PDB file of C-alpha atoms and ligand atoms in Angstrom:
ATOM      1  CA  MET A   1     -10.076  -4.273  15.624  1.00 89.00           C
ATOM      2  CA  SER A   2      -7.983  -4.493  12.503  1.00 97.00           C
ATOM      3  CA  LYS A   3      -4.561  -3.091  12.124  1.00 98.00           C
ATOM      4  CA  ILE A   4      -4.436  -0.511   9.334  1.00 98.00           C
ATOM      5  CA  ILE A   5      -1.349  -0.378   7.147  1.00 98.00           C
ATOM      6  CA  ALA A   6      -0.812   2.293   4.515  1.00 98.00           C
ATOM      7  CA  ILE A   7       1.696   1.316   1.673  1.00 98.00           C
ATOM      8  CA  ALA A   8       3.055   4.675   0.653  1.00 98.00           C
ATOM      9  CA  ASN A   9       5.764   6.389  -1.505  1.00 97.00           C
ATOM     10  CA  GLN A  10       5.414   9.583  -3.482  1.00 95.00           C
ATOM     11  CA  LYS A  11       7.664   7.990  -6.028  1.00 94.00           C
ATOM     12  CA  GLY A  12       5.881   6.246  -8.857  1.00 94.00           C
ATOM     13  CA  GLY A  13       6.477   2.635  -9.882  1.00 95.00           C
ATOM     14  CA  VAL A  14       8.304   1.503  -6.834  1.00 95.00           C
ATOM     15  CA  GLY A  15       6.070  -1.558  -6.186  1.00 97.00           C
ATOM     16  CA  LYS A  16       3.317  -0.030  -3.861  1.00 98.00           C
ATOM     17  CA  THR A  17       0.549  -1.708  -5.594  1.00 97.00           C
ATOM     18  CA  THR A  18       2.316  -5.052  -6.254  1.00 97.00           C
ATOM     19  CA  THR A  19       3.207  -5.224  -2.568  1.00 98.00           C
ATOM     20  CA  SER A  20      -0.401  -4.175  -1.480  1.00 98.00           C
ATOM     21  CA  VAL A  21      -1.960  -6.937  -3.724  1.00 97.00           C
ATOM     22  CA  ASN A  22       0.469  -9.646  -2.829  1.00 97.00           C
ATOM     23  CA  LEU A  23       0.652  -9.057   0.844  1.00 98.00           C
ATOM     24  CA  ALA A  24      -3.202  -8.806   1.030  1.00 98.00           C
ATOM     25  CA  ALA A  25      -3.478 -12.081  -0.888  1.00 96.00           C
ATOM     26  CA  SER A  26      -0.832 -13.758   1.208  1.00 97.00           C
ATOM     27  CA  LEU A  27      -2.403 -12.687   4.515  1.00 98.00           C
ATOM     28  CA  ALA A  28      -5.790 -13.876   3.295  1.00 97.00           C
ATOM     29  CA  VAL A  29      -4.289 -17.326   2.452  1.00 95.00           C
ATOM     30  CA  LEU A  30      -3.042 -17.371   6.100  1.00 96.00           C
ATOM     31  CA  GLU A  31      -6.657 -17.159   7.397  1.00 97.00           C
ATOM     32  CA  GLN A  32      -6.629 -13.398   7.879  1.00 98.00           C
ATOM     33  CA  LYS A  33      -9.623 -11.221   6.985  1.00 98.00           C
ATOM     34  CA  ILE A  34      -8.329  -8.531   4.750  1.00 98.00           C
ATOM     35  CA  LEU A  35      -9.688  -5.295   3.189  1.00 98.00           C
ATOM     36  CA  LEU A  36      -7.558  -3.717   0.474  1.00 98.00           C
ATOM     37  CA  VAL A  37      -8.326  -0.114  -0.034  1.00 98.00           C
ATOM     38  CA  ASP A  38      -7.379   1.318  -3.412  1.00 98.00           C
ATOM     39  CA  ALA A  39      -6.497   4.898  -2.791  1.00 98.00           C
ATOM     40  CA  ASP A  40      -5.083   5.749  -6.107  1.00 98.00           C
ATOM     41  CA  PRO A  41      -7.155   7.190  -9.163  1.00 97.00           C
ATOM     42  CA  GLN A  42      -5.104   4.740 -11.372  1.00 96.00           C
ATOM     43  CA  GLY A  43      -7.074   1.952  -9.795  1.00 97.00           C
ATOM     44  CA  ASN A  44      -4.205  -0.452 -10.248  1.00 97.00           C
ATOM     45  CA  ALA A  45      -4.927  -2.436  -7.091  1.00 97.00           C
ATOM     46  CA  SER A  46      -8.504  -2.785  -8.276  1.00 97.00           C
ATOM     47  CA  SER A  47      -7.515  -3.987 -11.835  1.00 96.00           C
ATOM     48  CA  GLY A  48      -4.745  -6.029 -10.173  1.00 95.00           C
ATOM     49  CA  LEU A  49      -7.461  -7.915  -8.368  1.00 95.00           C
ATOM     50  CA  GLY A  50      -9.338  -8.582 -11.533  1.00 94.00           C
ATOM     51  CA  TYR A  51     -11.756  -5.634 -11.788  1.00 96.00           C
ATOM     52  CA  ASP A  52     -12.401  -3.604 -14.931  1.00 95.00           C
ATOM     53  CA  VAL A  53     -12.135  -0.172 -13.296  1.00 94.00           C
ATOM     54  CA  GLN A  54     -14.153   1.561 -16.117  1.00 92.00           C
ATOM     55  CA  LYS A  55     -17.111  -0.552 -15.189  1.00 93.00           C
ATOM     56  CA  LEU A  56     -17.168   0.204 -11.449  1.00 93.00           C
ATOM     57  CA  GLY A  57     -19.614   3.018 -11.789  1.00 90.00           C
ATOM     58  CA  ASP A  58     -20.500   5.150  -8.765  1.00 92.00           C
ATOM     59  CA  SER A  59     -19.632   2.849  -5.967  1.00 95.00           C
ATOM     60  CA  THR A  60     -15.990   3.413  -5.196  1.00 97.00           C
ATOM     61  CA  ILE A  61     -13.939   4.900  -2.526  1.00 98.00           C
ATOM     62  CA  TYR A  62     -14.442   8.285  -4.026  1.00 98.00           C
ATOM     63  CA  GLU A  63     -18.178   8.171  -3.121  1.00 97.00           C
ATOM     64  CA  CYS A  64     -17.231   7.079   0.296  1.00 98.00           C
ATOM     65  CA  LEU A  65     -14.797  10.009   0.825  1.00 97.00           C
ATOM     66  CA  VAL A  66     -16.839  12.643  -0.842  1.00 96.00           C
ATOM     67  CA  ASP A  67     -20.613  11.616  -0.879  1.00 95.00           C
ATOM     68  CA  GLY A  68     -20.845   9.773   2.506  1.00 96.00           C
ATOM     69  CA  LEU A  69     -21.363   6.350   0.813  1.00 98.00           C
ATOM     70  CA  GLU A  70     -20.820   3.595   3.442  1.00 98.00           C
ATOM     71  CA  ALA A  71     -17.525   1.639   2.946  1.00 98.00           C
ATOM     72  CA  GLU A  72     -19.394  -1.587   3.273  1.00 98.00           C
ATOM     73  CA  LYS A  73     -21.712  -0.657   0.375  1.00 98.00           C
ATOM     74  CA  ALA A  74     -18.700  -0.082  -1.936  1.00 98.00           C
ATOM     75  CA  THR A  75     -16.720  -3.134  -0.835  1.00 98.00           C
ATOM     76  CA  LEU A  76     -16.346  -5.971  -3.408  1.00 98.00           C
ATOM     77  CA  LYS A  77     -15.545  -9.583  -3.082  1.00 97.00           C
ATOM     78  CA  THR A  78     -12.427 -10.878  -4.890  1.00 97.00           C
ATOM     79  CA  GLU A  79     -11.429 -14.321  -6.275  1.00 95.00           C
ATOM     80  CA  ILE A  80      -9.513 -14.826  -3.121  1.00 96.00           C
ATOM     81  CA  ASP A  81     -11.351 -15.909  -0.006  1.00 97.00           C
ATOM     82  CA  ARG A  82     -11.276 -13.490   2.910  1.00 98.00           C
ATOM     83  CA  LEU A  83      -9.839 -10.682   0.599  1.00 98.00           C
ATOM     84  CA  ALA A  84     -12.207  -7.816  -0.001  1.00 98.00           C
ATOM     85  CA  LEU A  85     -11.550  -4.683  -2.062  1.00 98.00           C
ATOM     86  CA  LEU A  86     -12.651  -1.156  -1.575  1.00 98.00           C
ATOM     87  CA  PRO A  87     -12.048  -0.060  -5.315  1.00 98.00           C
ATOM     88  CA  SER A  88     -11.165   3.060  -6.945  1.00 98.00           C
ATOM     89  CA  ASN A  89     -11.218   4.464 -10.429  1.00 95.00           C
ATOM     90  CA  ILE A  90     -10.504   7.711 -12.295  1.00 95.00           C
ATOM     91  CA  ASN A  91     -13.317   9.380 -10.218  1.00 93.00           C
ATOM     92  CA  LEU A  92     -10.903   9.760  -7.463  1.00 96.00           C
ATOM     93  CA  VAL A  93      -8.848  12.282  -9.343  1.00 94.00           C
ATOM     94  CA  GLY A  94     -11.467  14.877  -8.309  1.00 94.00           C
ATOM     95  CA  ALA A  95     -11.325  13.821  -4.518  1.00 95.00           C
ATOM     96  CA  GLU A  96      -8.380  16.019  -3.571  1.00 93.00           C
ATOM     97  CA  VAL A  97     -10.169  19.254  -4.731  1.00 94.00           C
ATOM     98  CA  ASP A  98     -13.593  18.151  -3.393  1.00 95.00           C
ATOM     99  CA  MET A  99     -12.144  17.261   0.018  1.00 94.00           C
ATOM    100  CA  MET A 100     -10.606  20.705   0.347  1.00 90.00           C
ATOM    101  CA  ASN A 101     -14.050  22.142   1.120  1.00 89.00           C
ATOM    102  CA  LEU A 102     -14.917  19.494   3.608  1.00 91.00           C
ATOM    103  CA  GLU A 103     -14.554  19.860   7.304  1.00 90.00           C
ATOM    104  CA  ASP A 104     -11.773  18.032   9.104  1.00 94.00           C
ATOM    105  CA  ARG A 105     -10.390  17.089   5.636  1.00 96.00           C
ATOM    106  CA  GLU A 106      -7.455  15.010   6.851  1.00 97.00           C
ATOM    107  CA  ASN A 107      -9.688  12.692   8.869  1.00 97.00           C
ATOM    108  CA  ILE A 108     -12.110  11.639   6.133  1.00 98.00           C
ATOM    109  CA  MET A 109     -10.644   8.330   5.405  1.00 98.00           C
ATOM    110  CA  LYS A 110     -10.380   7.377   9.002  1.00 98.00           C
ATOM    111  CA  LYS A 111     -14.022   8.163   9.428  1.00 98.00           C
ATOM    112  CA  VAL A 112     -14.897   6.138   6.333  1.00 98.00           C
ATOM    113  CA  LEU A 113     -12.982   3.074   7.589  1.00 98.00           C
ATOM    114  CA  ALA A 114     -14.106   3.312  11.238  1.00 98.00           C
ATOM    115  CA  PRO A 115     -17.439   1.296  10.816  1.00 98.00           C
ATOM    116  CA  VAL A 116     -15.740  -1.643   9.111  1.00 98.00           C
ATOM    117  CA  ARG A 117     -12.528  -1.822  11.218  1.00 97.00           C
ATOM    118  CA  ASP A 118     -13.871  -4.672  13.361  1.00 97.00           C
ATOM    119  CA  LYS A 119     -14.780  -6.818  10.406  1.00 98.00           C
ATOM    120  CA  TYR A 120     -11.093  -7.300   9.274  1.00 98.00           C
ATOM    121  CA  ASP A 121      -7.743  -8.444  10.763  1.00 98.00           C
ATOM    122  CA  TYR A 122      -5.877  -6.078   8.409  1.00 98.00           C
ATOM    123  CA  ILE A 123      -6.815  -3.239   6.281  1.00 98.00           C
ATOM    124  CA  LEU A 124      -4.111  -2.317   3.684  1.00 98.00           C
ATOM    125  CA  ILE A 125      -4.339   1.077   1.899  1.00 98.00           C
ATOM    126  CA  ASP A 126      -2.532   1.256  -1.489  1.00 98.00           C
ATOM    127  CA  CYS A 127      -1.544   4.957  -1.822  1.00 98.00           C
ATOM    128  CA  MET A 128      -1.177   6.963  -4.942  1.00 98.00           C
ATOM    129  CA  PRO A 129       2.353   8.395  -5.970  1.00 97.00           C
ATOM    130  CA  SER A 130       2.035  11.722  -4.184  1.00 96.00           C
ATOM    131  CA  LEU A 131       1.941  13.187  -0.736  1.00 95.00           C
ATOM    132  CA  GLY A 132      -1.289  15.007  -1.287  1.00 95.00           C
ATOM    133  CA  THR A 133      -4.465  15.083   0.698  1.00 96.00           C
ATOM    134  CA  LEU A 134      -5.460  11.415  -0.147  1.00 97.00           C
ATOM    135  CA  THR A 135      -2.081  10.101   1.037  1.00 98.00           C
ATOM    136  CA  ILE A 136      -2.273  12.308   4.188  1.00 97.00           C
ATOM    137  CA  ASN A 137      -5.714  10.817   4.768  1.00 98.00           C
ATOM    138  CA  ALA A 138      -4.389   7.289   4.501  1.00 98.00           C
ATOM    139  CA  LEU A 139      -1.419   8.136   7.016  1.00 98.00           C
ATOM    140  CA  VAL A 140      -4.015   9.609   9.389  1.00 98.00           C
ATOM    141  CA  ALA A 141      -6.253   6.497   9.207  1.00 98.00           C
ATOM    142  CA  ALA A 142      -3.388   4.088   9.524  1.00 98.00           C
ATOM    143  CA  ASP A 143      -1.616   2.477  12.479  1.00 98.00           C
ATOM    144  CA  SER A 144       1.559   2.036  10.477  1.00 98.00           C
ATOM    145  CA  VAL A 145       3.135   2.704   7.169  1.00 98.00           C
ATOM    146  CA  LEU A 146       5.036   0.303   4.940  1.00 98.00           C
ATOM    147  CA  LEU A 147       7.502   2.009   2.615  1.00 97.00           C
ATOM    148  CA  PRO A 148       8.314   0.109  -0.554  1.00 97.00           C
ATOM    149  CA  VAL A 149      11.529   1.595  -2.075  1.00 95.00           C
ATOM    150  CA  GLN A 150      13.067   0.639  -5.301  1.00 92.00           C
ATOM    151  CA  ALA A 151      16.808  -0.293  -5.009  1.00 84.00           C
ATOM    152  CA  ALA A 152      18.034   2.434  -7.225  1.00 82.00           C
ATOM    153  CA  TYR A 153      19.582   5.819  -6.587  1.00 76.00           C
ATOM    154  CA  LEU A 154      16.791   8.362  -7.124  1.00 73.00           C
ATOM    155  CA  PRO A 155      14.002   6.434  -5.462  1.00 72.00           C
ATOM    156  CA  VAL A 156      16.248   5.994  -2.465  1.00 78.00           C
ATOM    157  CA  LYS A 157      16.940   9.753  -2.393  1.00 77.00           C
ATOM    158  CA  GLY A 158      13.164  10.570  -2.289  1.00 83.00           C
ATOM    159  CA  LEU A 159      12.921   8.656   0.907  1.00 91.00           C
ATOM    160  CA  GLN A 160      14.009  11.574   2.914  1.00 90.00           C
ATOM    161  CA  GLN A 161      10.943  13.667   1.984  1.00 91.00           C
ATOM    162  CA  LEU A 162       8.631  10.735   2.601  1.00 94.00           C
ATOM    163  CA  ILE A 163      10.105  10.324   6.018  1.00 95.00           C
ATOM    164  CA  LYS A 164       9.669  14.045   6.721  1.00 94.00           C
ATOM    165  CA  THR A 165       6.037  13.867   5.790  1.00 95.00           C
ATOM    166  CA  ILE A 166       5.446  10.808   7.963  1.00 97.00           C
ATOM    167  CA  SER A 167       7.025  12.775  10.950  1.00 97.00           C
ATOM    168  CA  MET A 168       4.836  15.691  10.305  1.00 96.00           C
ATOM    169  CA  VAL A 169       1.738  13.504  10.241  1.00 97.00           C
ATOM    170  CA  LYS A 170       2.853  11.871  13.397  1.00 98.00           C
ATOM    171  CA  ARG A 171       3.487  15.087  15.173  1.00 98.00           C
ATOM    172  CA  ARG A 172       0.338  16.965  14.067  1.00 97.00           C
ATOM    173  CA  LEU A 173      -2.284  14.453  12.964  1.00 97.00           C
ATOM    174  CA  ASN A 174      -1.786  10.839  14.158  1.00 98.00           C
ATOM    175  CA  ARG A 175       0.487  10.304  17.155  1.00 98.00           C
ATOM    176  CA  ARG A 176      -0.084   6.419  16.849  1.00 97.00           C
ATOM    177  CA  LEU A 177       1.547   6.251  13.348  1.00 98.00           C
ATOM    178  CA  MET A 178       4.327   3.907  13.353  1.00 98.00           C
ATOM    179  CA  ILE A 179       6.740   2.874  10.416  1.00 98.00           C
ATOM    180  CA  GLU A 180       6.151  -0.757   9.730  1.00 98.00           C
ATOM    181  CA  GLY A 181       9.334  -0.879   7.803  1.00 97.00           C
ATOM    182  CA  ILE A 182      11.156  -0.003   4.593  1.00 97.00           C
ATOM    183  CA  LEU A 183      10.850  -2.794   1.953  1.00 97.00           C
ATOM    184  CA  LEU A 184      13.391  -2.955  -0.786  1.00 95.00           C
ATOM    185  CA  THR A 185      11.629  -3.777  -4.076  1.00 95.00           C
ATOM    186  CA  ILE A 186      12.475  -4.630  -7.596  1.00 94.00           C
ATOM    187  CA  VAL A 187      15.994  -5.617  -6.506  1.00 93.00           C
ATOM    188  CA  ASP A 188      18.256  -6.907  -9.234  1.00 91.00           C
ATOM    189  CA  PHE A 189      20.703  -9.166  -7.244  1.00 85.00           C
ATOM    190  CA  ARG A 190      22.818  -9.644 -10.420  1.00 87.00           C
ATOM    191  CA  THR A 191      24.167  -6.133 -10.189  1.00 87.00           C
ATOM    192  CA  ASN A 192      26.565  -4.825  -7.569  1.00 87.00           C
ATOM    193  CA  TYR A 193      24.715  -1.472  -7.842  1.00 85.00           C
ATOM    194  CA  ALA A 194      21.570  -3.008  -6.157  1.00 84.00           C
ATOM    195  CA  LYS A 195      23.710  -4.525  -3.458  1.00 84.00           C
ATOM    196  CA  ASP A 196      25.369  -1.191  -2.879  1.00 87.00           C
ATOM    197  CA  ILE A 197      22.053   0.507  -2.671  1.00 87.00           C
ATOM    198  CA  SER A 198      20.640  -2.049  -0.243  1.00 86.00           C
ATOM    199  CA  SER A 199      23.571  -1.749   2.162  1.00 89.00           C
ATOM    200  CA  LYS A 200      23.377   2.140   1.854  1.00 88.00           C
ATOM    201  CA  VAL A 201      19.694   2.127   2.942  1.00 91.00           C
ATOM    202  CA  ARG A 202      20.490  -0.134   5.807  1.00 90.00           C
ATOM    203  CA  GLU A 203      23.419   2.137   6.794  1.00 90.00           C
ATOM    204  CA  THR A 204      21.426   5.322   6.539  1.00 89.00           C
ATOM    205  CA  TYR A 205      18.177   4.375   8.001  1.00 91.00           C
ATOM    206  CA  GLY A 206      18.742   0.991   9.832  1.00 89.00           C
ATOM    207  CA  THR A 207      19.295   2.521  13.296  1.00 91.00           C
ATOM    208  CA  SER A 208      16.120   4.731  13.208  1.00 91.00           C
ATOM    209  CA  ILE A 209      13.635   2.811  11.007  1.00 95.00           C
ATOM    210  CA  PRO A 210      12.924  -0.866  10.745  1.00 96.00           C
ATOM    211  CA  ILE A 211      13.982  -2.341   7.458  1.00 96.00           C
ATOM    212  CA  PHE A 212      12.505  -5.723   6.328  1.00 97.00           C
ATOM    213  CA  GLU A 213      14.806  -8.628   6.106  1.00 95.00           C
ATOM    214  CA  SER A 214      12.863  -9.819   3.102  1.00 96.00           C
ATOM    215  CA  VAL A 215      13.648  -8.039  -0.223  1.00 95.00           C
ATOM    216  CA  ILE A 216      11.538  -8.331  -3.307  1.00 96.00           C
ATOM    217  CA  PRO A 217      13.664  -9.428  -6.375  1.00 95.00           C
ATOM    218  CA  VAL A 218      13.007  -8.116  -9.817  1.00 95.00           C
ATOM    219  CA  SER A 219      10.897 -10.569 -11.706  1.00 95.00           C
ATOM    220  CA  VAL A 220       8.913 -10.462 -14.853  1.00 94.00           C
ATOM    221  CA  LYS A 221       6.472 -12.783 -13.048  1.00 95.00           C
ATOM    222  CA  ALA A 222       5.389  -9.883 -10.745  1.00 93.00           C
ATOM    223  CA  ALA A 223       4.645  -7.651 -13.792  1.00 91.00           C
ATOM    224  CA  GLU A 224       2.836 -10.445 -15.637  1.00 93.00           C
ATOM    225  CA  ALA A 225       0.640 -11.237 -12.637  1.00 93.00           C
ATOM    226  CA  SER A 226      -0.490  -7.542 -12.186  1.00 88.00           C
ATOM    227  CA  ALA A 227      -1.210  -7.285 -15.940  1.00 89.00           C
ATOM    228  CA  GLU A 228      -3.355 -10.456 -15.697  1.00 90.00           C
ATOM    229  CA  GLY A 229      -5.371  -9.116 -12.719  1.00 90.00           C
ATOM    230  CA  ILE A 230      -4.328 -11.797 -10.310  1.00 91.00           C
ATOM    231  CA  SER A 231      -2.017 -12.010  -7.378  1.00 91.00           C
ATOM    232  CA  ILE A 232       1.550 -13.538  -7.806  1.00 92.00           C
ATOM    233  CA  TYR A 233       0.246 -16.867  -6.122  1.00 90.00           C
ATOM    234  CA  GLY A 234      -2.273 -17.195  -8.960  1.00 89.00           C
ATOM    235  CA  HIS A 235       0.567 -16.820 -11.489  1.00 91.00           C
ATOM    236  CA  CYS A 236       3.390 -18.822  -9.869  1.00 90.00           C
ATOM    237  CA  ILE A 237       3.062 -20.297  -6.470  1.00 87.00           C
ATOM    238  CA  ASN A 238       6.658 -21.159  -5.902  1.00 90.00           C
ATOM    239  CA  CYS A 239       8.899 -18.791  -7.628  1.00 93.00           C
ATOM    240  CA  LYS A 240      11.413 -16.380  -6.178  1.00 95.00           C
ATOM    241  CA  VAL A 241       9.140 -13.330  -6.110  1.00 96.00           C
ATOM    242  CA  SER A 242       6.165 -15.245  -4.490  1.00 96.00           C
ATOM    243  CA  ASN A 243       8.455 -16.687  -1.884  1.00 97.00           C
ATOM    244  CA  ALA A 244       9.817 -13.218  -1.166  1.00 97.00           C
ATOM    245  CA  TYR A 245       6.229 -11.952  -0.581  1.00 97.00           C
ATOM    246  CA  LYS A 246       5.537 -14.963   1.639  1.00 97.00           C
ATOM    247  CA  GLU A 247       8.603 -14.081   3.776  1.00 98.00           C
ATOM    248  CA  LEU A 248       7.457 -10.472   4.039  1.00 98.00           C
ATOM    249  CA  THR A 249       3.965 -11.728   5.121  1.00 98.00           C
ATOM    250  CA  GLN A 250       5.622 -13.564   7.999  1.00 98.00           C
ATOM    251  CA  GLU A 251       7.473 -10.535   8.974  1.00 98.00           C
ATOM    252  CA  VAL A 252       4.355  -8.379   8.943  1.00 98.00           C
ATOM    253  CA  LEU A 253       2.529 -11.058  11.006  1.00 97.00           C
ATOM    254  CA  GLY A 254       5.581 -10.760  13.486  1.00 93.00           C
TER     255      GLY A 254
HETATM  256  P1  ATP B 301       2.461   3.829  -8.944  1.00 83.64           P
HETATM  257  O1  ATP B 301       3.263   4.865  -8.125  1.00 83.64           O
HETATM  258  O2  ATP B 301       2.130   4.185 -10.332  1.00 83.64           O
HETATM  259  O3  ATP B 301       1.124   3.501  -8.069  1.00 83.64           O
HETATM  260  P2  ATP B 301       3.541   1.498  -7.673  1.00 83.64           P
HETATM  261  O4  ATP B 301       4.488   2.081  -6.792  1.00 83.64           O
HETATM  262  O5  ATP B 301       2.285   1.019  -7.213  1.00 83.64           O
HETATM  263  O6  ATP B 301       3.330   2.475  -8.920  1.00 83.64           O
HETATM  264  P3  ATP B 301       3.615  -1.064  -8.957  1.00 83.64           P
HETATM  265  O7  ATP B 301       2.491  -0.654  -9.965  1.00 83.64           O
HETATM  266  O8  ATP B 301       3.465  -2.092  -8.152  1.00 83.64           O
HETATM  267  O9  ATP B 301       4.252   0.264  -8.500  1.00 83.64           O
HETATM  268  O10 ATP B 301       4.854  -1.516  -9.986  1.00 83.64           O
HETATM  269  C1  ATP B 301       5.260  -0.717 -11.059  1.00 83.64           C
HETATM  270  C2  ATP B 301       5.577  -1.549 -12.239  1.00 83.64           C
HETATM  271  O11 ATP B 301       6.647  -2.446 -11.947  1.00 83.64           O
HETATM  272  C3  ATP B 301       4.412  -2.490 -12.711  1.00 83.64           C
HETATM  273  O12 ATP B 301       4.443  -2.733 -14.068  1.00 83.64           O
HETATM  274  C4  ATP B 301       4.720  -3.763 -11.928  1.00 83.64           C
HETATM  275  O13 ATP B 301       4.039  -4.886 -12.569  1.00 83.64           O
HETATM  276  C5  ATP B 301       6.281  -3.804 -12.055  1.00 83.64           C
HETATM  277  N1  ATP B 301       6.844  -4.497 -10.836  1.00 83.64           N
HETATM  278  C6  ATP B 301       6.404  -4.457  -9.591  1.00 83.64           C
HETATM  279  N2  ATP B 301       7.141  -5.221  -8.782  1.00 83.64           N
HETATM  280  C7  ATP B 301       8.041  -5.802  -9.593  1.00 83.64           C
HETATM  281  C8  ATP B 301       9.131  -6.771  -9.445  1.00 83.64           C
HETATM  282  N3  ATP B 301       9.456  -7.341  -8.186  1.00 83.64           N
HETATM  283  N4  ATP B 301       9.883  -7.168 -10.513  1.00 83.64           N
HETATM  284  C9  ATP B 301       9.474  -6.638 -11.711  1.00 83.64           C
HETATM  285  N5  ATP B 301       8.571  -5.743 -12.000  1.00 83.64           N
HETATM  286  C10 ATP B 301       7.855  -5.436 -10.935  1.00 83.64           C
HETATM  287 MG1   MG B 302       0.347   1.854  -7.431  1.00 83.64          MG
END
């Protein structure tokens, strides 16, 4: 049975998708069978793995969640061996409203993924920047949640709300849910500010929540790779940011 990890933060632009794509790619390179689930109508994980989201048609995670399409039928191969993608596009915008009327609406994603769980070692879910129904569904389906946090004042402040939501889900909907760890992303080591924020996060949360030793440095290479629709390894195999994601992968593998 695979381990399911949701990558979530309601704050936008903190590196959720970049982390999802590169962790997925990195695990796949290490012989793990991976499914990356794009749970964001922006479809950034799908385009980040080379798909033109406007051409996906009616075979996306939206149809799985709302129309009962089997996950396997919507799953796509990627350029990377052992890495499969359950894609998304703008259709998914309607999902939150459509799911409102469905029975047991917090458990829909869990049920969609159940039949494919034994095919993969890890299923990663790239969440959208909100704490709405889709993200709650991801947290209910998941065994653990990885929290990318940008090392800047406001994103760190939003962490409180996120942790509250995770606790609520754990209490009411998914007792198994663990926090995989807080991951500091887009860290500019040249500034004292970033260093201060990093130590503040460790001080505030370090005793109650795991924090990854690996931190992801700010790097134009990360942004270039996502724009090109490839993983960081396809762009630059041995630069700081790809090495940081390799280290993170080792931590996730334990
Ligand atoms: P959203 O909330 O919109 O889904 P996100 O949390 O998934 O955003 P990303 O899309 O991964 O965040 O990253 C936001 C932007 O920052 C992207 O343009 C991405 O290429 C860039 N980025 C991500 N990581 C880094 C990094 N380490 N250094 C520099 N830029 C980065
Ligand atoms: Mg994203």
